Coordinates of C-alpha atoms and ligand atoms in Angstrom, one line a residue:
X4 CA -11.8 -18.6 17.4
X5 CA -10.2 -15.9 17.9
X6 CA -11.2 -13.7 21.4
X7 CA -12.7 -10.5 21.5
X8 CA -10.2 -7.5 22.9
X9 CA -13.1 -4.9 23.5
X10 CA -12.4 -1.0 23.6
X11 CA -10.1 -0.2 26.8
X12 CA -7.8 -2.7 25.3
X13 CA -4.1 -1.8 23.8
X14 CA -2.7 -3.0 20.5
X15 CA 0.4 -3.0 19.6
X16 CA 1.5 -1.1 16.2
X17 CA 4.5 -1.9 14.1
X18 CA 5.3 1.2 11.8
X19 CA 4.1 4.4 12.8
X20 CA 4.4 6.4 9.1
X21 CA 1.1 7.9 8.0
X22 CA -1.1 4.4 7.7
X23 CA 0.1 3.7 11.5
X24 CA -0.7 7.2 12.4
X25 CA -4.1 7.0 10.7
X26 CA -4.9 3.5 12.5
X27 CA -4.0 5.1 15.7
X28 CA -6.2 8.0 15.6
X29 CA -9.2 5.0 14.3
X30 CA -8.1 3.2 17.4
X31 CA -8.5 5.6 20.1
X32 CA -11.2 7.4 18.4
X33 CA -13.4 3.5 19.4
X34 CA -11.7 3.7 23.1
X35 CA -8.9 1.4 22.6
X36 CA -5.0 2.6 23.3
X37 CA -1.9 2.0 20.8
X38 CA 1.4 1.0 21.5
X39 CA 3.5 2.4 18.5
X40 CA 7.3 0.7 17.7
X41 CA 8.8 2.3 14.8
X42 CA 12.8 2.9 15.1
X43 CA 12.1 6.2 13.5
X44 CA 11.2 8.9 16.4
X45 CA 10.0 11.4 13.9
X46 CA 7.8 8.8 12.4
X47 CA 4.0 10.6 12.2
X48 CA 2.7 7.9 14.5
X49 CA 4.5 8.7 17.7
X50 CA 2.5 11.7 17.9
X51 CA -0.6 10.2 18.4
X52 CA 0.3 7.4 19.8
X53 CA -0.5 6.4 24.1
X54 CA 3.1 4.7 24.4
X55 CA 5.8 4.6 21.8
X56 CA 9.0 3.2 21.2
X57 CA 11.4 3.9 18.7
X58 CA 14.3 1.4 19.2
X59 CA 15.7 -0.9 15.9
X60 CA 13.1 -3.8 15.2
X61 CA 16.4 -6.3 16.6
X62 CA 16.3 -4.9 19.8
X63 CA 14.8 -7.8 22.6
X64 CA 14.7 -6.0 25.7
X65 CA 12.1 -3.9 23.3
X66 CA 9.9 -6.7 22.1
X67 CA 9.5 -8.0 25.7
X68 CA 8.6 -4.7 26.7
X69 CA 6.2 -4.1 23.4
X70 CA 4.4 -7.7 23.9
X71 CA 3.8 -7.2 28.1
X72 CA 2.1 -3.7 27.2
X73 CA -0.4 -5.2 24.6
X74 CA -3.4 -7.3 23.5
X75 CA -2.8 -7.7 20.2
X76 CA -0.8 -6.7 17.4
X77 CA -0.9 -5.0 14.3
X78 CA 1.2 -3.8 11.6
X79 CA 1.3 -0.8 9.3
X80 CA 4.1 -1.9 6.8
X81 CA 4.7 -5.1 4.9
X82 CA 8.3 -5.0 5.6
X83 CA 8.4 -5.6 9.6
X84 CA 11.1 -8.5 9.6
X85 CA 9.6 -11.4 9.9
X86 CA 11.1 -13.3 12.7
X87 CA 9.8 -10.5 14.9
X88 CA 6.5 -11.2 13.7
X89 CA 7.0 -14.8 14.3
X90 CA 8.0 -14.7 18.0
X91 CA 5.3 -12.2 18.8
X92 CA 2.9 -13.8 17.3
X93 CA 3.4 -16.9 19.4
X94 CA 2.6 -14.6 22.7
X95 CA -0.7 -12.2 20.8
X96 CA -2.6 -12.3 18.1
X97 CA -0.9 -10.8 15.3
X98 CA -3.1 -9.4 12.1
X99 CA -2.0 -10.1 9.7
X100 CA 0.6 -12.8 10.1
X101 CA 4.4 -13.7 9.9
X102 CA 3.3 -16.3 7.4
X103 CA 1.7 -13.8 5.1
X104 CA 4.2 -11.2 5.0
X105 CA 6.8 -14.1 4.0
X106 CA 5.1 -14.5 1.1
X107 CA 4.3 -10.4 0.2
X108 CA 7.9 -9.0 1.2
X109 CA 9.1 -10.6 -1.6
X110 CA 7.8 -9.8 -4.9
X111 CA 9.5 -13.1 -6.7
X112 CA 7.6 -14.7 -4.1
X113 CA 4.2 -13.3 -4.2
X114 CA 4.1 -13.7 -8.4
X115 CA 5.1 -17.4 -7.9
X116 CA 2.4 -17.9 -5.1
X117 CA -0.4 -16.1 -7.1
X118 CA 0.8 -17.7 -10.5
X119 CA 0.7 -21.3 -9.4
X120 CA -3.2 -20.8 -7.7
X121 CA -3.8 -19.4 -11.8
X122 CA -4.4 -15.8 -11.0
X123 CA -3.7 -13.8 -13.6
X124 CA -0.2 -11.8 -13.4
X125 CA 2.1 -10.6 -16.1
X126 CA 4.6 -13.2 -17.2
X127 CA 7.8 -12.6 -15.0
X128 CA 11.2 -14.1 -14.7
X129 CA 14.0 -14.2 -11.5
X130 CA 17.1 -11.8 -12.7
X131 CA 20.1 -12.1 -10.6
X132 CA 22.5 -12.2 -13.5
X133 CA 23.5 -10.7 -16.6
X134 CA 22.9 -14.3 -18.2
X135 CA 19.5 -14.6 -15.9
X136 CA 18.5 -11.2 -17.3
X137 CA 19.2 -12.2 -21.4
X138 CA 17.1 -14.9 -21.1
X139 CA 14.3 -13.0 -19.1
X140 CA 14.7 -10.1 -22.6
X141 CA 14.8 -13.3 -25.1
X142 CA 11.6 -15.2 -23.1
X143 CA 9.5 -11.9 -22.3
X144 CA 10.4 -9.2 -25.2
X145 CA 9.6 -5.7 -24.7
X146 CA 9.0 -3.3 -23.0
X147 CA 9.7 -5.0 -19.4
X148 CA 10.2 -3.8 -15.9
X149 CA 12.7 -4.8 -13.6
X150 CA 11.9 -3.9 -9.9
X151 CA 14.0 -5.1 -6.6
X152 CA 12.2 -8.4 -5.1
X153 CA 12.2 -6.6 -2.1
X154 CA 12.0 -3.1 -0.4
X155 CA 10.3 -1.4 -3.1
X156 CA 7.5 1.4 -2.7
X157 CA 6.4 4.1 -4.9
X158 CA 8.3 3.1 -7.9
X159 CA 10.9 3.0 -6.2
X160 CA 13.6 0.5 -7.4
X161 CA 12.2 0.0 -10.6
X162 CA 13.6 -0.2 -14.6
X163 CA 11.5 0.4 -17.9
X164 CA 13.1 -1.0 -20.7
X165 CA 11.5 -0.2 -23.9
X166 CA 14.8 -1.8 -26.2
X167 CA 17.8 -3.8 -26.2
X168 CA 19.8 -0.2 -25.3
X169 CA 17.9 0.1 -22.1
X170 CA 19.3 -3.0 -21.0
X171 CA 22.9 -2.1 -21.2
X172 CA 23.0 0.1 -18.0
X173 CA 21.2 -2.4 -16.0
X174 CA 23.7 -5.1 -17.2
X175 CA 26.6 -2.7 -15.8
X176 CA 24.5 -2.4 -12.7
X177 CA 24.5 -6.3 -12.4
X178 CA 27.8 -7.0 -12.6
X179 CA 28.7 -4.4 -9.4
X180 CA 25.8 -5.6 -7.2
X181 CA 26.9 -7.9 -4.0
X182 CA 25.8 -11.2 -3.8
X183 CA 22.2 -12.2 -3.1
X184 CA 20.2 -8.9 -4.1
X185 CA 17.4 -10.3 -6.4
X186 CA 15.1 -8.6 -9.3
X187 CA 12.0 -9.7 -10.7
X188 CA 11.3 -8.7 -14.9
X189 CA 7.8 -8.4 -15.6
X190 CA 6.5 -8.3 -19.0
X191 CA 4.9 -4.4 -19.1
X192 CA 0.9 -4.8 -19.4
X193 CA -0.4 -2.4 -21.4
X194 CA -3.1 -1.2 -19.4
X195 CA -6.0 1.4 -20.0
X196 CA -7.0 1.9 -16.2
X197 CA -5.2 0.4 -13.1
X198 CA -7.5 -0.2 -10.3
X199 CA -7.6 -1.4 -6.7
X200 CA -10.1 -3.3 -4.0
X201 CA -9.8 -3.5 -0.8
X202 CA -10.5 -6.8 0.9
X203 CA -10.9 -7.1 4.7
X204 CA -11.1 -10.9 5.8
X205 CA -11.5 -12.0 10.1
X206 CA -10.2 -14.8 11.8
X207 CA -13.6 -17.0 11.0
X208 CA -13.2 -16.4 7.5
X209 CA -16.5 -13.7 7.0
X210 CA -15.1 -10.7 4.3
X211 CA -15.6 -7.3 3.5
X212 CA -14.7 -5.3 -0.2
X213 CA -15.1 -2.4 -0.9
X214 CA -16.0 -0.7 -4.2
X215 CA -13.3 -0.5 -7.3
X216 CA -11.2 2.2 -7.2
X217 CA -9.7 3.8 -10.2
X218 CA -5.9 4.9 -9.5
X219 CA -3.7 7.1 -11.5
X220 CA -0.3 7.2 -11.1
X221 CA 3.0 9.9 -11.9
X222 CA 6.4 8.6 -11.8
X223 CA 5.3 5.1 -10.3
X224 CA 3.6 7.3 -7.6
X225 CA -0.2 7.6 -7.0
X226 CA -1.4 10.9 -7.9
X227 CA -4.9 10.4 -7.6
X228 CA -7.6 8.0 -6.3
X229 CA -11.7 7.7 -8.1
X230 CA -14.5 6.0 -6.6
X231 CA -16.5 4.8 -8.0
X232 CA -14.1 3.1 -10.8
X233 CA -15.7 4.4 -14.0
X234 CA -16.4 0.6 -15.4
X235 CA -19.4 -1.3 -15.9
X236 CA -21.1 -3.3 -12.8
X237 CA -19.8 -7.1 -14.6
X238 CA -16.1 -5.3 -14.8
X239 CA -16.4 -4.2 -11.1
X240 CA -17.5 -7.3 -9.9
X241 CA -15.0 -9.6 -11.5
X242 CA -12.3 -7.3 -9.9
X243 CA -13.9 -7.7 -6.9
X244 CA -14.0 -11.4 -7.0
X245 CA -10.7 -11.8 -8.4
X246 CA -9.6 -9.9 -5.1
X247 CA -11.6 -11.6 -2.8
X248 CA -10.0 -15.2 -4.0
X249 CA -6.7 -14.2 -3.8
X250 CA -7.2 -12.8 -0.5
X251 CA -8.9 -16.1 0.8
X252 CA -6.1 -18.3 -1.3
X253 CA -3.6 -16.5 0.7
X254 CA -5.9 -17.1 4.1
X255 CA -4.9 -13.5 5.0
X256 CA -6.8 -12.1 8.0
X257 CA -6.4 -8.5 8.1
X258 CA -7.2 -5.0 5.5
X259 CA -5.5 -6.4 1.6
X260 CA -5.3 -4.2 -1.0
X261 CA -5.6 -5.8 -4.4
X262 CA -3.9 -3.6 -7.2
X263 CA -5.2 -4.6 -10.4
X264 CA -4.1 -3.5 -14.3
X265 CA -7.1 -3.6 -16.8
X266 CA -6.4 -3.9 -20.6
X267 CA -8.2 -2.5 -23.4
X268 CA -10.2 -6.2 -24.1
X269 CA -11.2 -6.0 -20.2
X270 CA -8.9 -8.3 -18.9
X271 CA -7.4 -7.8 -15.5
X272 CA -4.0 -8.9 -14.3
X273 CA -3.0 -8.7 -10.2
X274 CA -0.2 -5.8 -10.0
X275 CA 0.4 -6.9 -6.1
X276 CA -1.1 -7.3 -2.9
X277 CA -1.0 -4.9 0.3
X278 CA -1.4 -6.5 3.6
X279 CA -2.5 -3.7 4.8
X280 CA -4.5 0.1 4.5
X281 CA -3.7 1.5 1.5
X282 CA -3.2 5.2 0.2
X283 CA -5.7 4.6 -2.6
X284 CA -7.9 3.6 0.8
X285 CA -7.8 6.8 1.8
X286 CA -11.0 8.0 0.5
X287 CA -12.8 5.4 2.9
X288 CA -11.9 8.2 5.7
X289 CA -14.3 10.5 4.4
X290 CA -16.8 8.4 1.9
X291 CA -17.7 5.2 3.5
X292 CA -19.9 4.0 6.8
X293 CA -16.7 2.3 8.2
X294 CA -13.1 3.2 6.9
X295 CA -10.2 1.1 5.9
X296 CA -8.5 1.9 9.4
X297 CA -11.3 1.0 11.4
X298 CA -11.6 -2.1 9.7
X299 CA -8.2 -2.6 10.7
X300 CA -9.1 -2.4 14.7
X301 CA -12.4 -4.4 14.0
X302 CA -9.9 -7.3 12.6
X303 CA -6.9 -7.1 15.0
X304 CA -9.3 -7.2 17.5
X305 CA -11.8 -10.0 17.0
X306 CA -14.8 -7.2 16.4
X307 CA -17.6 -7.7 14.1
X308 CA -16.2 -6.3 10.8
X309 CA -18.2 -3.3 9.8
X310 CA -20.0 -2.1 6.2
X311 CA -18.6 -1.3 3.2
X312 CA -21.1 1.0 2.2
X313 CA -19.9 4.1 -0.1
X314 CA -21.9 7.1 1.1
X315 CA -20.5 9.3 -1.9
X316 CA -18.5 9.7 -4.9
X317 CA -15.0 10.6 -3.8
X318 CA -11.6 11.8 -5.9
X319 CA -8.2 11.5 -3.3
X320 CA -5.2 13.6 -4.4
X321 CA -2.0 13.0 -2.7
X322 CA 0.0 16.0 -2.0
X323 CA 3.6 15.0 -2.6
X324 CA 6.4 17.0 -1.4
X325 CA 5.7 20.6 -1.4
X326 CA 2.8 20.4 -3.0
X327 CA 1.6 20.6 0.5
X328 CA 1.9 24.3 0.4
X329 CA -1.1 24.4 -1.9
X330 CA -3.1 24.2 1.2
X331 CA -0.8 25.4 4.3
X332 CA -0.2 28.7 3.0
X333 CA -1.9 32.1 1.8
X334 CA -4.8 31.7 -0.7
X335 CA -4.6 27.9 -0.9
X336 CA -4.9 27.8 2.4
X337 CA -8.0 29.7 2.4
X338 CA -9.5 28.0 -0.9
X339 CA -9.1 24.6 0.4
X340 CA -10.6 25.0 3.4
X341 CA -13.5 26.9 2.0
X342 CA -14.3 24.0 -1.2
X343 CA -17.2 22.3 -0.3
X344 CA -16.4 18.4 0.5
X345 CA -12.8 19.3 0.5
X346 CA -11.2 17.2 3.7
X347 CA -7.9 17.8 4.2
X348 CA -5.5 15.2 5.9
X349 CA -1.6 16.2 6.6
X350 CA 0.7 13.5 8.2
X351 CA 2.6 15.9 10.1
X352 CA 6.1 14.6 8.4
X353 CA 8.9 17.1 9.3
X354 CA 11.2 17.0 6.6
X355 CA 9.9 17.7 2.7
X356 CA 11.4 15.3 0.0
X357 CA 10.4 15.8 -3.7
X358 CA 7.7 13.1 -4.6
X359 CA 6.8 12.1 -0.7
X360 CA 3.7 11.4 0.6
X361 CA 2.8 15.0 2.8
X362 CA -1.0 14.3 3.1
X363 CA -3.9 14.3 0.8
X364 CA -6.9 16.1 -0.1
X365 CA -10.6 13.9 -0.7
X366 CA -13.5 15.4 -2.1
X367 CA -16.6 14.2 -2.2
X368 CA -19.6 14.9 -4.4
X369 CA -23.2 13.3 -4.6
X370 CA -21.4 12.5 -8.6
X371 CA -18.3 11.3 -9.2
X372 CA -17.6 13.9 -12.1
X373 CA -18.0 16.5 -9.8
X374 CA -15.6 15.0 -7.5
X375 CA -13.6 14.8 -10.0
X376 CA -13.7 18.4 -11.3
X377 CA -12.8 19.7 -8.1
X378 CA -9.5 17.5 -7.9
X379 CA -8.7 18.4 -11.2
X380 CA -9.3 22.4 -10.3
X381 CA -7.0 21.7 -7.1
X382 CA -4.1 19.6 -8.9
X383 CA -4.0 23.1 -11.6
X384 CA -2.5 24.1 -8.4
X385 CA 0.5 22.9 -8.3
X386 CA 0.6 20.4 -11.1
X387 CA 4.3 19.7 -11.7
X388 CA 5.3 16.0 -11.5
X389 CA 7.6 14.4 -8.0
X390 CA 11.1 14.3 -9.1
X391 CA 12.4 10.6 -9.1
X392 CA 13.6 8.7 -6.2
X393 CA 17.1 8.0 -5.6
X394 CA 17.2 4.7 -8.2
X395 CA 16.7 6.0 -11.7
X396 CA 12.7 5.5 -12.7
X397 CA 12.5 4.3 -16.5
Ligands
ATP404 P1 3.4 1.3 -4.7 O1 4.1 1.6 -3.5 O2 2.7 2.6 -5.3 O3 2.3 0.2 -4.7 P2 5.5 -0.2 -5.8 O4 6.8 0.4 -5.7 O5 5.0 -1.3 -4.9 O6 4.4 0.9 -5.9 P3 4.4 -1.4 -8.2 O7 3.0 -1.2 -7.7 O8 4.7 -2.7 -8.6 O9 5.5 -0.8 -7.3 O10 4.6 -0.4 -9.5 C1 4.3 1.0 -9.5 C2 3.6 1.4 -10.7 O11 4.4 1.0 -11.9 C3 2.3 0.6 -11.0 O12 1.2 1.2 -10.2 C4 2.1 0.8 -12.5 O13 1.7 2.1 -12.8 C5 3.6 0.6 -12.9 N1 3.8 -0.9 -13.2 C6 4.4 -1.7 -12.4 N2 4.5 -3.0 -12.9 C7 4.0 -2.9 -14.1 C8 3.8 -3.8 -15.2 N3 4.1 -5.1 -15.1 N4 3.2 -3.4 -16.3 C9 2.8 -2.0 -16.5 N5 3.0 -1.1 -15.5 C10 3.5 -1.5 -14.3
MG405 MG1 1.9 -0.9 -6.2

């Protein structure tokens, strides 16, 4: 059994982008204090953070220093090496685990461990090789989608290929990589809706899920977030279920998103699983009892987990790159803050890219069209889609 670290406590935090930021601010909000690490000083997270430190994840003097200042440990990012994880987990409680991240870093990995529990994925192949990639085109057929095994976010890293043309610029891309780097191909599932649940599991095993969430994406990026999912109570609950399993298969302790493709027949497939808050989460901030982030601190810290309960329809718009002048400047500025059941959230980032995540807008409506009628009014805004990242996107 894990013990109970009541308020007054510290935890640790490892990441401090927007989802480390957003924990922070749920932490101190219940009286506890946060230790942020993330090697980035500018990272959104240092600002609202009691201690932070900002050396390289390798650095020991730092990890001695990290685990002697807290309770218990959380993460923000998936990608935290893992042997940090594993030697701090042997001094505190770490949610979720080295273990778990082993298997979720790696997106060859996670499809094998889901696929051999028979959980429905699309069928995927290892590509490391020109030859290795021929016989992923000759077993899988079109369209497919390459994406690095690891490191990817936001589309990021990621190959459509509709024909055998596509293929040849990937080939030439294969023959120049070094040694080691690793792809997965995934068939492409043709999906009407793509949808996500969020899971929260404790140590003793007792879970949490929230209600489906309908995502939409631009570019491989989310653009925008509905809850209620607009599918029938059977569809709903299956994806919850399906969620919930693969959560408890992978004995995760922690917040897991679940991302989810539906097809036209109502099938759903598992896109991948988040250990961790997630953007499409977001709306939990502003529409639920207890949020996704609170959860978080009610797990890391042995607390009773709290209710799921959705206390309105909600539509969550991220506002990528400078999109975020639609509400810090002029009339925007004005409208948004004047839109009944708009909440505005900024993460305080310094520096603009084209497609990155600035903050997001949720509004909620006692009906979900509503909701969604005044995203759709605030998107006319500045609708013009993220440019791509910096590895071509389909
Ligand atoms: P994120 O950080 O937004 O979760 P990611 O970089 O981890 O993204 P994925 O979630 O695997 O990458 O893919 C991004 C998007 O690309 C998906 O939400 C979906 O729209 C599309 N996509 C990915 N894999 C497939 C697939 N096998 N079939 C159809 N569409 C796919
Ligand atoms: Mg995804």
């Amino acid at each position: 059994m894990q013990p109970i670290f009541e308020p007054g406590s510290t935890i640790g935090v490892l990441g401090g982008g927007q989802l480390g930021a957003m924990f922070t601010e749920a932490a101190r909000c219940m009286g506890y204090q946060a230790v942020v690490w993330d090697p980035d000083p500018n990272a959104p997270a240092h600002r609202v953070a009691d201690q932070s430190l900002s050396t390289p994840f390798t650095d020991h003097e730092t990890r001695e220093r990290f685990v002697e200042m807290v309770q218990a440990i959380t993460l923000e990012w998936e990608n935290i090496p893992t042997d940090l994880c594993e030697w701090l987990e042997q001094r505190r409680p770490l949610r979720p685990s080295g273990a778990i991240l082993r298997v979720l870093q790696d997106r060859l990995e996670q499809k094998q461990f889901l696929s051999s529990l028979s959980l429905p994925v699309a069928e995927f192949a290892e590509v490391q090789s020109g030859q290795q990639l021929h016989h992923a085109v000759n077993r899988l057929g079109f369209p497919l989608i390459c994406k690095t095994a690891r490191n990817g976010y936001d589309g990021k890293g990621q190959w459509l290929f509709r024909q055998p043309s596509d293929v040849t610029q990937f080939e030439q891309i294969l023959a120049t990589i070094s040694s080691g780097a690793r792809w997965i191909a995934e068939q492409y599932i043709p999906f009407v809706r793509e949808l996500s649940v969020l899971v929260v599991r404790s140590a003793s095993g007792e879970t949490r899920v929230y209600p489906v969430v309908e995502n939409r994406h631009e570019q491989g990026v989310l653009r925008v977030s509905l809850v209620p999912a607009p599918i029938s109570s059977l569809d709903a609950e299956t994806a919850r279920e399906l969620s919930v399993g693969a959560v408890v298969a992978l004995q995760g302790v922690g917040v897991f998103c679940v991302e989810l493709f539906q097809i036209q027949d109502g099938r759903l497939y598992i896109n991948e699983i988040a250990p961790r808050p997630h953007n499409s989460g977001h709306y939990t901030l502003d529409a639920c009892t207890v949020s996704q982030f609170e959860q978080q601190v009610r797990v890391t810290c042995g607390l009773p987990l709290g209710e799921v309960r959705l206390l309105s329809a909600a539509a969550m718009v991220n506002l990528l790159g400078d999109e975020i002048a639609a509400v810090t400047s002029g009339q925007g500025c004005r409208e948004i803050f004047s839109t009944p059941g708009a909440s505005v959230h900024l993460y305080g980032k310094r520096v603009i890219r084209p497609g990155r995540k600035m903050g997001h807008v949720t509004f909620t409506a006692s009906d979900a069209e509503i909701a969604v009628a005044s995203a759709q009014h605030f998107m006319s805004l500045f609708h013009n889609p993220p440019s791509a990242g910096p590895v071509p996107y389909r």
